[in-house]
Amino acid sequence: MTQMVTAPPRDMAVREGEVAAVRAGGAVEALVGSALAAGELGLTRGELARAVQLGIVRAGPPTAGGAARFARAELARVRDAASGPPDALRRQVETVAGAQAAAEVLGVGPSRFTRLARCGHLIPVGYRINRYRAVVWLYLAAELREFADRQARMLRGTAPAEDRELLAAKGDLRPRTWRGRHVGLLLRRTADPWARAAVLAGVLPEDELRAAVPDPAERIVLAALAPPPPYGHPQVPAAAAVAEGLLRAGPPDEVHWYRTSLEFALTGARAQPKSTGERGPT
């Protein structure tokens, strides 16, 4: 059933932290902004954004300006689902930045950690661009601890032959593995066929997208439904230019995989109305 959102007039948009309401099946459900939602869950706003990214917390209909809102019922569900110590939810979304901090969680040296990450054994959950325009990868601390328990043998001894070959070729799988994770998380957050196609379209370089979607009208729809950049994407132009490179597939086989996936998604999407009234994943 289509949800009807009760929106304030354009000149009286809901400000961050105010309570709004959404009507669903005749019922009124309270919605709150990110600041209030984070406080009620005992998280910072950054931690809340990570929880949304990971699918732990489901965001409700956004404001007209695109700001996230959350249903009170959803916040109650998340609180009820959290088990263990009071900081259990925070531990789920805790991240560490860079090789030094991540290596300390694993109990290894930074060089070994970097090798494990570059060879695809550890997958980043996000990134930052530092003042030197270098990529600083973020990792979930919980995943690092789990890896240390599950793959203790990889924390010592010599690297496997395939890892040595990749490093000798100066390979680095971190951008690719991060893109795969990012796309997968976005696809999990929507069932709309055009929004799903937009997620896949956003990973392709422009020339590949034009070849895969020659119809300009369809490209307009995909652009309108494109998800926003991930949390932590820089606003400074020089840093944003570096980060933009992380959002696009690079190796030919990766580009081929996303293009094939997009073409398959469009086969189903074309049977649906090309409406942008309902935005894609946020």
PDB file of C-alpha atoms in Angstrom:
ATOM      1  CA  MET A   1       0.000   0.000   0.000  1.00  0.00           C
ATOM      2  CA  THR A   2       1.325   3.444  -0.921  1.00  0.00           C
ATOM      3  CA  GLN A   3       2.229   5.570   2.068  1.00  0.00           C
ATOM      4  CA  MET A   4       0.868   9.111   2.280  1.00  0.00           C
ATOM      5  CA  VAL A   5       3.301  11.493   3.888  1.00  0.00           C
ATOM      6  CA  THR A   6       1.935  14.530   5.687  1.00  0.00           C
ATOM      7  CA  ALA A   7       4.391  17.222   4.641  1.00  0.00           C
ATOM      8  CA  PRO A   8       4.501  20.785   5.985  1.00  0.00           C
ATOM      9  CA  PRO A   9       4.221  23.713   3.577  1.00  0.00           C
ATOM     10  CA  ARG A  10       7.388  24.539   1.658  1.00  0.00           C
ATOM     11  CA  ASP A  11       8.057  27.575   3.819  1.00  0.00           C
ATOM     12  CA  MET A  12       7.583  25.568   7.018  1.00  0.00           C
ATOM     13  CA  ALA A  13       9.787  22.507   6.359  1.00  0.00           C
ATOM     14  CA  VAL A  14      10.457  20.249   9.324  1.00  0.00           C
ATOM     15  CA  ARG A  15      13.708  21.276  10.962  1.00  0.00           C
ATOM     16  CA  GLU A  16      16.271  18.781  12.279  1.00  0.00           C
ATOM     17  CA  GLY A  17      15.121  17.238  15.535  1.00  0.00           C
ATOM     18  CA  GLU A  18      11.450  18.166  15.188  1.00  0.00           C
ATOM     19  CA  VAL A  19       8.774  15.494  15.196  1.00  0.00           C
ATOM     20  CA  ALA A  20       6.786  14.854  12.036  1.00  0.00           C
ATOM     21  CA  ALA A  21       4.181  12.209  11.238  1.00  0.00           C
ATOM     22  CA  VAL A  22       3.457   9.780   8.440  1.00  0.00           C
ATOM     23  CA  ARG A  23       0.056   8.253   7.736  1.00  0.00           C
ATOM     24  CA  ALA A  24       0.096   4.560   6.856  1.00  0.00           C
ATOM     25  CA  GLY A  25      -3.209   2.706   6.571  1.00  0.00           C
ATOM     26  CA  GLY A  26      -4.982   5.455   8.481  1.00  0.00           C
ATOM     27  CA  ALA A  27      -2.556   5.374  11.415  1.00  0.00           C
ATOM     28  CA  VAL A  28      -0.289   8.229  12.425  1.00  0.00           C
ATOM     29  CA  GLU A  29       3.324   7.309  13.108  1.00  0.00           C
ATOM     30  CA  ALA A  30       5.720   9.745  14.752  1.00  0.00           C
ATOM     31  CA  LEU A  31       8.927  10.573  12.893  1.00  0.00           C
ATOM     32  CA  VAL A  32      11.982  12.243  14.404  1.00  0.00           C
ATOM     33  CA  GLY A  33      15.135  13.734  12.928  1.00  0.00           C
ATOM     34  CA  SER A  34      18.643  12.311  13.072  1.00  0.00           C
ATOM     35  CA  ALA A  35      19.723  14.216  16.171  1.00  0.00           C
ATOM     36  CA  LEU A  36      16.834  12.953  18.297  1.00  0.00           C
ATOM     37  CA  ALA A  37      17.039   9.439  16.862  1.00  0.00           C
ATOM     38  CA  ALA A  38      20.762   9.184  17.578  1.00  0.00           C
ATOM     39  CA  GLY A  39      20.258  10.396  21.144  1.00  0.00           C
ATOM     40  CA  GLU A  40      17.496   7.897  21.808  1.00  0.00           C
ATOM     41  CA  LEU A  41      19.713   5.052  20.589  1.00  0.00           C
ATOM     42  CA  GLY A  42      22.775   6.249  22.505  1.00  0.00           C
ATOM     43  CA  LEU A  43      24.709   6.938  19.302  1.00  0.00           C
ATOM     44  CA  THR A  44      26.397   9.904  17.709  1.00  0.00           C
ATOM     45  CA  ARG A  45      24.914  11.086  14.423  1.00  0.00           C
ATOM     46  CA  GLY A  46      27.860   9.547  12.597  1.00  0.00           C
ATOM     47  CA  GLU A  47      27.246   6.219  14.310  1.00  0.00           C
ATOM     48  CA  LEU A  48      23.564   6.440  13.408  1.00  0.00           C
ATOM     49  CA  ALA A  49      24.482   7.032   9.764  1.00  0.00           C
ATOM     50  CA  ARG A  50      26.679   3.938   9.878  1.00  0.00           C
ATOM     51  CA  ALA A  51      23.852   1.924  11.444  1.00  0.00           C
ATOM     52  CA  VAL A  52      21.557   2.993   8.601  1.00  0.00           C
ATOM     53  CA  GLN A  53      24.220   2.092   6.040  1.00  0.00           C
ATOM     54  CA  LEU A  54      24.572  -1.383   7.541  1.00  0.00           C
ATOM     55  CA  GLY A  55      20.830  -1.957   7.647  1.00  0.00           C
ATOM     56  CA  ILE A  56      20.707  -2.081  11.448  1.00  0.00           C
ATOM     57  CA  VAL A  57      18.383   0.932  11.594  1.00  0.00           C
ATOM     58  CA  ARG A  58      15.809   1.620   8.875  1.00  0.00           C
ATOM     59  CA  ALA A  59      15.233   5.253   7.965  1.00  0.00           C
ATOM     60  CA  GLY A  60      11.713   6.485   7.328  1.00  0.00           C
ATOM     61  CA  PRO A  61      10.511   8.834   4.562  1.00  0.00           C
ATOM     62  CA  PRO A  62      12.937  11.789   4.328  1.00  0.00           C
ATOM     63  CA  THR A  63      11.962  15.439   4.532  1.00  0.00           C
ATOM     64  CA  ALA A  64      11.344  17.429   1.354  1.00  0.00           C
ATOM     65  CA  GLY A  65      14.951  18.569   1.607  1.00  0.00           C
ATOM     66  CA  GLY A  66      16.234  14.992   1.846  1.00  0.00           C
ATOM     67  CA  ALA A  67      17.064  14.940   5.575  1.00  0.00           C
ATOM     68  CA  ALA A  68      16.688  11.540   7.206  1.00  0.00           C
ATOM     69  CA  ARG A  69      13.808  10.851   9.587  1.00  0.00           C
ATOM     70  CA  PHE A  70      13.113   7.835  11.756  1.00  0.00           C
ATOM     71  CA  ALA A  71       9.909   6.262  13.030  1.00  0.00           C
ATOM     72  CA  ARG A  72       9.528   5.968  16.776  1.00  0.00           C
ATOM     73  CA  ALA A  73       8.458   2.354  16.275  1.00  0.00           C
ATOM     74  CA  GLU A  74      11.705   1.631  14.436  1.00  0.00           C
ATOM     75  CA  LEU A  75      13.782   3.137  17.230  1.00  0.00           C
ATOM     76  CA  ALA A  76      11.890   0.997  19.732  1.00  0.00           C
ATOM     77  CA  ARG A  77      12.504  -2.096  17.600  1.00  0.00           C
ATOM     78  CA  VAL A  78      16.248  -1.404  17.469  1.00  0.00           C
ATOM     79  CA  ARG A  79      16.421  -0.845  21.222  1.00  0.00           C
ATOM     80  CA  ASP A  80      14.523  -4.076  21.868  1.00  0.00           C
ATOM     81  CA  ALA A  81      16.754  -6.001  19.450  1.00  0.00           C
ATOM     82  CA  ALA A  82      19.976  -4.784  21.079  1.00  0.00           C
ATOM     83  CA  SER A  83      21.200  -7.437  23.492  1.00  0.00           C
ATOM     84  CA  GLY A  84      24.122  -7.595  25.859  1.00  0.00           C
ATOM     85  CA  PRO A  85      25.790  -4.581  27.461  1.00  0.00           C
ATOM     86  CA  PRO A  86      24.336  -1.049  27.116  1.00  0.00           C
ATOM     87  CA  ASP A  87      26.902  -0.170  24.437  1.00  0.00           C
ATOM     88  CA  ALA A  88      26.136  -3.258  22.296  1.00  0.00           C
ATOM     89  CA  LEU A  89      24.680  -1.203  19.438  1.00  0.00           C
ATOM     90  CA  ARG A  90      27.589   1.210  19.475  1.00  0.00           C
ATOM     91  CA  ARG A  91      30.042  -1.690  19.302  1.00  0.00           C
ATOM     92  CA  GLN A  92      28.270  -2.942  16.169  1.00  0.00           C
ATOM     93  CA  VAL A  93      28.992   0.281  14.309  1.00  0.00           C
ATOM     94  CA  GLU A  94      32.361   1.185  15.839  1.00  0.00           C
ATOM     95  CA  THR A  95      34.975   1.891  13.176  1.00  0.00           C
ATOM     96  CA  VAL A  96      38.734   2.337  13.185  1.00  0.00           C
ATOM     97  CA  ALA A  97      40.580   4.455  10.633  1.00  0.00           C
ATOM     98  CA  GLY A  98      43.842   3.563   8.968  1.00  0.00           C
ATOM     99  CA  ALA A  99      46.278   0.670   9.141  1.00  0.00           C
ATOM    100  CA  GLN A 100      47.812   1.541  12.510  1.00  0.00           C
ATOM    101  CA  ALA A 101      44.528   1.590  14.437  1.00  0.00           C
ATOM    102  CA  ALA A 102      43.127  -1.435  12.605  1.00  0.00           C
ATOM    103  CA  ALA A 103      46.327  -3.421  13.156  1.00  0.00           C
ATOM    104  CA  GLU A 104      46.096  -2.784  16.890  1.00  0.00           C
ATOM    105  CA  VAL A 105      42.607  -4.304  16.946  1.00  0.00           C
ATOM    106  CA  LEU A 106      43.908  -7.378  15.110  1.00  0.00           C
ATOM    107  CA  GLY A 107      47.045  -7.579  17.243  1.00  0.00           C
ATOM    108  CA  VAL A 108      49.417  -7.462  14.257  1.00  0.00           C
ATOM    109  CA  GLY A 109      51.783  -4.937  12.727  1.00  0.00           C
ATOM    110  CA  PRO A 110      50.528  -2.305  10.241  1.00  0.00           C
ATOM    111  CA  SER A 111      52.365  -3.892   7.311  1.00  0.00           C
ATOM    112  CA  ARG A 112      50.657  -7.254   7.811  1.00  0.00           C
ATOM    113  CA  PHE A 113      47.291  -5.578   8.217  1.00  0.00           C
ATOM    114  CA  THR A 114      47.817  -3.604   5.003  1.00  0.00           C
ATOM    115  CA  ARG A 115      48.699  -6.797   3.155  1.00  0.00           C
ATOM    116  CA  LEU A 116      45.546  -8.524   4.402  1.00  0.00           C
ATOM    117  CA  ALA A 117      43.385  -5.566   3.381  1.00  0.00           C
ATOM    118  CA  ARG A 118      45.023  -5.013  -0.017  1.00  0.00           C
ATOM    119  CA  CYS A 119      44.573  -8.690  -0.830  1.00  0.00           C
ATOM    120  CA  GLY A 120      40.855  -8.598  -0.037  1.00  0.00           C
ATOM    121  CA  HIS A 121      40.774 -10.518   3.236  1.00  0.00           C
ATOM    122  CA  LEU A 122      39.431  -7.480   5.108  1.00  0.00           C
ATOM    123  CA  ILE A 123      36.812  -5.227   3.530  1.00  0.00           C
ATOM    124  CA  PRO A 124      36.543  -1.505   4.340  1.00  0.00           C
ATOM    125  CA  VAL A 125      33.195  -0.122   5.403  1.00  0.00           C
ATOM    126  CA  GLY A 126      33.968   3.489   4.506  1.00  0.00           C
ATOM    127  CA  TYR A 127      36.668   6.013   3.730  1.00  0.00           C
ATOM    128  CA  ARG A 128      38.007   9.443   4.503  1.00  0.00           C
ATOM    129  CA  ILE A 129      40.228  11.653   2.402  1.00  0.00           C
ATOM    130  CA  ASN A 130      42.924  13.284   4.521  1.00  0.00           C
ATOM    131  CA  ARG A 131      44.519  16.694   4.025  1.00  0.00           C
ATOM    132  CA  TYR A 132      47.144  15.127   1.761  1.00  0.00           C
ATOM    133  CA  ARG A 133      44.342  13.787  -0.487  1.00  0.00           C
ATOM    134  CA  ALA A 134      45.171  10.235   0.508  1.00  0.00           C
ATOM    135  CA  VAL A 135      42.467   7.645   1.111  1.00  0.00           C
ATOM    136  CA  VAL A 136      42.110   6.516   4.728  1.00  0.00           C
ATOM    137  CA  TRP A 137      40.035   3.359   4.867  1.00  0.00           C
ATOM    138  CA  LEU A 138      37.623   2.656   7.720  1.00  0.00           C
ATOM    139  CA  TYR A 139      36.973  -0.813   9.114  1.00  0.00           C
ATOM    140  CA  LEU A 140      34.357  -2.170  11.481  1.00  0.00           C
ATOM    141  CA  ALA A 141      36.118  -3.026  14.739  1.00  0.00           C
ATOM    142  CA  ALA A 142      33.697  -5.917  15.347  1.00  0.00           C
ATOM    143  CA  GLU A 143      34.620  -7.479  12.007  1.00  0.00           C
ATOM    144  CA  LEU A 144      38.323  -7.173  12.757  1.00  0.00           C
ATOM    145  CA  ARG A 145      37.872  -8.928  16.097  1.00  0.00           C
ATOM    146  CA  GLU A 146      35.830 -11.662  14.453  1.00  0.00           C
ATOM    147  CA  PHE A 147      38.495 -12.118  11.766  1.00  0.00           C
ATOM    148  CA  ALA A 148      41.203 -12.417  14.407  1.00  0.00           C
ATOM    149  CA  ASP A 149      39.229 -15.198  16.103  1.00  0.00           C
ATOM    150  CA  ARG A 150      38.231 -16.998  12.908  1.00  0.00           C
ATOM    151  CA  GLN A 151      41.419 -16.616  10.856  1.00  0.00           C
ATOM    152  CA  ALA A 152      44.133 -16.615  13.508  1.00  0.00           C
ATOM    153  CA  ARG A 153      46.490 -18.528  11.212  1.00  0.00           C
ATOM    154  CA  MET A 154      46.518 -15.606   8.756  1.00  0.00           C
ATOM    155  CA  LEU A 155      47.870 -13.280  11.438  1.00  0.00           C
ATOM    156  CA  ARG A 156      51.224 -15.035  11.449  1.00  0.00           C
ATOM    157  CA  GLY A 157      53.515 -16.881   9.060  1.00  0.00           C
ATOM    158  CA  THR A 158      54.144 -16.183   5.395  1.00  0.00           C
ATOM    159  CA  ALA A 159      51.600 -14.836   2.947  1.00  0.00           C
ATOM    160  CA  PRO A 160      49.864 -17.250   0.530  1.00  0.00           C
ATOM    161  CA  ALA A 161      51.276 -17.400  -2.993  1.00  0.00           C
ATOM    162  CA  GLU A 162      48.295 -15.555  -4.489  1.00  0.00           C
ATOM    163  CA  ASP A 163      48.776 -12.701  -2.035  1.00  0.00           C
ATOM    164  CA  ARG A 164      52.453 -12.444  -2.877  1.00  0.00           C
ATOM    165  CA  GLU A 165      51.628 -12.347  -6.597  1.00  0.00           C
ATOM    166  CA  LEU A 166      49.071  -9.586  -6.094  1.00  0.00           C
ATOM    167  CA  LEU A 167      51.461  -7.490  -4.023  1.00  0.00           C
ATOM    168  CA  ALA A 168      54.283  -8.012  -6.528  1.00  0.00           C
ATOM    169  CA  ALA A 169      51.960  -6.633  -9.207  1.00  0.00           C
ATOM    170  CA  LYS A 170      51.205  -3.654  -6.919  1.00  0.00           C
ATOM    171  CA  GLY A 171      47.569  -4.718  -6.738  1.00  0.00           C
ATOM    172  CA  ASP A 172      45.130  -3.309  -4.224  1.00  0.00           C
ATOM    173  CA  LEU A 173      41.645  -4.766  -3.877  1.00  0.00           C
ATOM    174  CA  ARG A 174      40.423  -2.299  -1.252  1.00  0.00           C
ATOM    175  CA  PRO A 175      38.559   0.045  -3.630  1.00  0.00           C
ATOM    176  CA  ARG A 176      36.925  -2.877  -5.391  1.00  0.00           C
ATOM    177  CA  THR A 177      35.905  -4.749  -2.254  1.00  0.00           C
ATOM    178  CA  TRP A 178      34.563  -1.542  -0.723  1.00  0.00           C
ATOM    179  CA  ARG A 179      32.475  -0.837  -3.860  1.00  0.00           C
ATOM    180  CA  GLY A 180      31.053  -4.342  -3.761  1.00  0.00           C
ATOM    181  CA  ARG A 181      30.059  -3.925  -0.146  1.00  0.00           C
ATOM    182  CA  HIS A 182      28.629  -0.451  -0.697  1.00  0.00           C
ATOM    183  CA  VAL A 183      26.527  -1.513  -3.684  1.00  0.00           C
ATOM    184  CA  GLY A 184      25.289  -4.610  -1.878  1.00  0.00           C
ATOM    185  CA  LEU A 185      24.154  -2.582   1.120  1.00  0.00           C
ATOM    186  CA  LEU A 186      22.336  -0.077  -1.094  1.00  0.00           C
ATOM    187  CA  LEU A 187      20.555  -2.827  -3.021  1.00  0.00           C
ATOM    188  CA  ARG A 188      19.351  -4.383   0.217  1.00  0.00           C
ATOM    189  CA  ARG A 189      17.617  -1.127   1.134  1.00  0.00           C
ATOM    190  CA  THR A 190      15.220  -0.935  -1.818  1.00  0.00           C
ATOM    191  CA  ALA A 191      13.010  -3.271  -3.818  1.00  0.00           C
ATOM    192  CA  ASP A 192      12.087  -0.651  -6.418  1.00  0.00           C
ATOM    193  CA  PRO A 193      13.462  -1.855  -9.789  1.00  0.00           C
ATOM    194  CA  TRP A 194      14.379   1.599 -11.081  1.00  0.00           C
ATOM    195  CA  ALA A 195      16.099   2.538  -7.819  1.00  0.00           C
ATOM    196  CA  ARG A 196      18.060  -0.719  -7.905  1.00  0.00           C
ATOM    197  CA  ALA A 197      19.109  -0.008 -11.482  1.00  0.00           C
ATOM    198  CA  ALA A 198      20.194   3.481 -10.396  1.00  0.00           C
ATOM    199  CA  VAL A 199      22.486   1.998  -7.750  1.00  0.00           C
ATOM    200  CA  LEU A 200      24.233  -0.120 -10.381  1.00  0.00           C
ATOM    201  CA  ALA A 201      24.360   2.744 -12.888  1.00  0.00           C
ATOM    202  CA  GLY A 202      26.146   4.915 -10.343  1.00  0.00           C
ATOM    203  CA  VAL A 203      29.137   2.573 -10.269  1.00  0.00           C
ATOM    204  CA  LEU A 204      29.798   2.659 -14.016  1.00  0.00           C
ATOM    205  CA  PRO A 205      32.125   5.144 -15.721  1.00  0.00           C
ATOM    206  CA  GLU A 206      30.209   7.640 -17.849  1.00  0.00           C
ATOM    207  CA  ASP A 207      31.158   6.105 -21.212  1.00  0.00           C
ATOM    208  CA  GLU A 208      30.105   2.643 -20.075  1.00  0.00           C
ATOM    209  CA  LEU A 209      26.812   3.992 -18.711  1.00  0.00           C
ATOM    210  CA  ARG A 210      26.006   5.690 -22.013  1.00  0.00           C
ATOM    211  CA  ALA A 211      26.754   2.478 -23.891  1.00  0.00           C
ATOM    212  CA  ALA A 212      24.630   0.402 -21.522  1.00  0.00           C
ATOM    213  CA  VAL A 213      21.753   2.934 -21.441  1.00  0.00           C
ATOM    214  CA  PRO A 214      21.625   4.712 -24.804  1.00  0.00           C
ATOM    215  CA  ASP A 215      18.191   6.261 -24.092  1.00  0.00           C
ATOM    216  CA  PRO A 216      18.775   9.764 -22.595  1.00  0.00           C
ATOM    217  CA  ALA A 217      15.352   9.693 -20.905  1.00  0.00           C
ATOM    218  CA  GLU A 218      16.281   6.540 -19.025  1.00  0.00           C
ATOM    219  CA  ARG A 219      19.602   8.058 -17.962  1.00  0.00           C
ATOM    220  CA  ILE A 220      17.701  11.061 -16.564  1.00  0.00           C
ATOM    221  CA  VAL A 221      15.525   8.735 -14.490  1.00  0.00           C
ATOM    222  CA  LEU A 222      18.548   6.815 -13.218  1.00  0.00           C
ATOM    223  CA  ALA A 223      20.310  10.062 -12.294  1.00  0.00           C
ATOM    224  CA  ALA A 224      17.240  11.311 -10.432  1.00  0.00           C
ATOM    225  CA  LEU A 225      17.060   8.094  -8.418  1.00  0.00           C
ATOM    226  CA  ALA A 226      20.790   7.850  -7.750  1.00  0.00           C
ATOM    227  CA  PRO A 227      21.653   7.425  -4.061  1.00  0.00           C
ATOM    228  CA  PRO A 228      23.613  10.257  -2.459  1.00  0.00           C
ATOM    229  CA  PRO A 229      27.350   9.838  -1.826  1.00  0.00           C
ATOM    230  CA  PRO A 230      28.119   7.653   1.184  1.00  0.00           C
ATOM    231  CA  TYR A 231      28.461   9.105   4.645  1.00  0.00           C
ATOM    232  CA  GLY A 232      31.846  10.757   5.045  1.00  0.00           C
ATOM    233  CA  HIS A 233      32.156  11.730   1.376  1.00  0.00           C
ATOM    234  CA  PRO A 234      34.123  15.007   1.412  1.00  0.00           C
ATOM    235  CA  GLN A 235      32.712  18.355   0.331  1.00  0.00           C
ATOM    236  CA  VAL A 236      36.032  20.050  -0.445  1.00  0.00           C
ATOM    237  CA  PRO A 237      36.425  19.843  -4.254  1.00  0.00           C
ATOM    238  CA  ALA A 238      39.988  18.515  -4.287  1.00  0.00           C
ATOM    239  CA  ALA A 239      39.197  15.763  -1.785  1.00  0.00           C
ATOM    240  CA  ALA A 240      35.830  15.043  -3.417  1.00  0.00           C
ATOM    241  CA  ALA A 241      37.592  14.458  -6.743  1.00  0.00           C
ATOM    242  CA  VAL A 242      39.713  11.751  -5.103  1.00  0.00           C
ATOM    243  CA  ALA A 243      36.674  10.161  -3.477  1.00  0.00           C
ATOM    244  CA  GLU A 244      34.713  10.189  -6.735  1.00  0.00           C
ATOM    245  CA  GLY A 245      37.281   7.809  -8.166  1.00  0.00           C
ATOM    246  CA  LEU A 246      36.409   5.300  -5.447  1.00  0.00           C
ATOM    247  CA  LEU A 247      32.753   5.283  -6.502  1.00  0.00           C
ATOM    248  CA  ARG A 248      33.429   4.059 -10.061  1.00  0.00           C
ATOM    249  CA  ALA A 249      34.363   0.545 -11.141  1.00  0.00           C
ATOM    250  CA  GLY A 250      37.896   0.297 -12.489  1.00  0.00           C
ATOM    251  CA  PRO A 251      39.193  -3.094 -13.676  1.00  0.00           C
ATOM    252  CA  PRO A 252      37.600  -4.270 -16.946  1.00  0.00           C
ATOM    253  CA  ASP A 253      36.115  -7.404 -15.383  1.00  0.00           C
ATOM    254  CA  GLU A 254      34.545  -5.338 -12.604  1.00  0.00           C
ATOM    255  CA  VAL A 255      33.111  -2.859 -15.113  1.00  0.00           C
ATOM    256  CA  HIS A 256      31.722  -5.763 -17.142  1.00  0.00           C
ATOM    257  CA  TRP A 257      30.069  -7.274 -14.067  1.00  0.00           C
ATOM    258  CA  TYR A 258      28.288  -4.048 -13.128  1.00  0.00           C
ATOM    259  CA  ARG A 259      27.280  -3.317 -16.720  1.00  0.00           C
ATOM    260  CA  THR A 260      25.821  -6.797 -17.130  1.00  0.00           C
ATOM    261  CA  SER A 261      24.009  -6.439 -13.797  1.00  0.00           C
ATOM    262  CA  LEU A 262      22.615  -3.055 -14.854  1.00  0.00           C
ATOM    263  CA  GLU A 263      21.365  -4.388 -18.176  1.00  0.00           C
ATOM    264  CA  PHE A 264      19.626  -7.257 -16.358  1.00  0.00           C
ATOM    265  CA  ALA A 265      18.095  -4.856 -13.816  1.00  0.00           C
ATOM    266  CA  LEU A 266      16.817  -2.602 -16.590  1.00  0.00           C
ATOM    267  CA  THR A 267      15.066  -5.517 -18.266  1.00  0.00           C
ATOM    268  CA  GLY A 268      12.779  -5.746 -15.255  1.00  0.00           C
ATOM    269  CA  ALA A 269      12.649  -2.004 -14.553  1.00  0.00           C
ATOM    270  CA  ARG A 270      11.409  -1.132 -18.049  1.00  0.00           C
ATOM    271  CA  ALA A 271       8.196  -2.971 -17.302  1.00  0.00           C
ATOM    272  CA  GLN A 272       7.572  -0.481 -14.470  1.00  0.00           C
ATOM    273  CA  PRO A 273       6.546   3.189 -14.673  1.00  0.00           C
ATOM    274  CA  LYS A 274       9.530   5.549 -14.939  1.00  0.00           C
ATOM    275  CA  SER A 275       8.400   7.633 -11.971  1.00  0.00           C
ATOM    276  CA  THR A 276      10.827   9.517  -9.715  1.00  0.00           C
ATOM    277  CA  GLY A 277       8.158  10.413  -7.199  1.00  0.00           C
ATOM    278  CA  GLU A 278       9.633   7.921  -4.741  1.00  0.00           C
ATOM    279  CA  ARG A 279      13.373   8.432  -4.370  1.00  0.00           C
ATOM    280  CA  GLY A 280      15.825   5.610  -4.312  1.00  0.00           C
ATOM    281  CA  PRO A 281      17.814   4.459  -1.289  1.00  0.00           C
ATOM    282  CA  THR A 282      19.131   7.092   1.058  1.00  0.00           C
TER     283      THR A 282
END
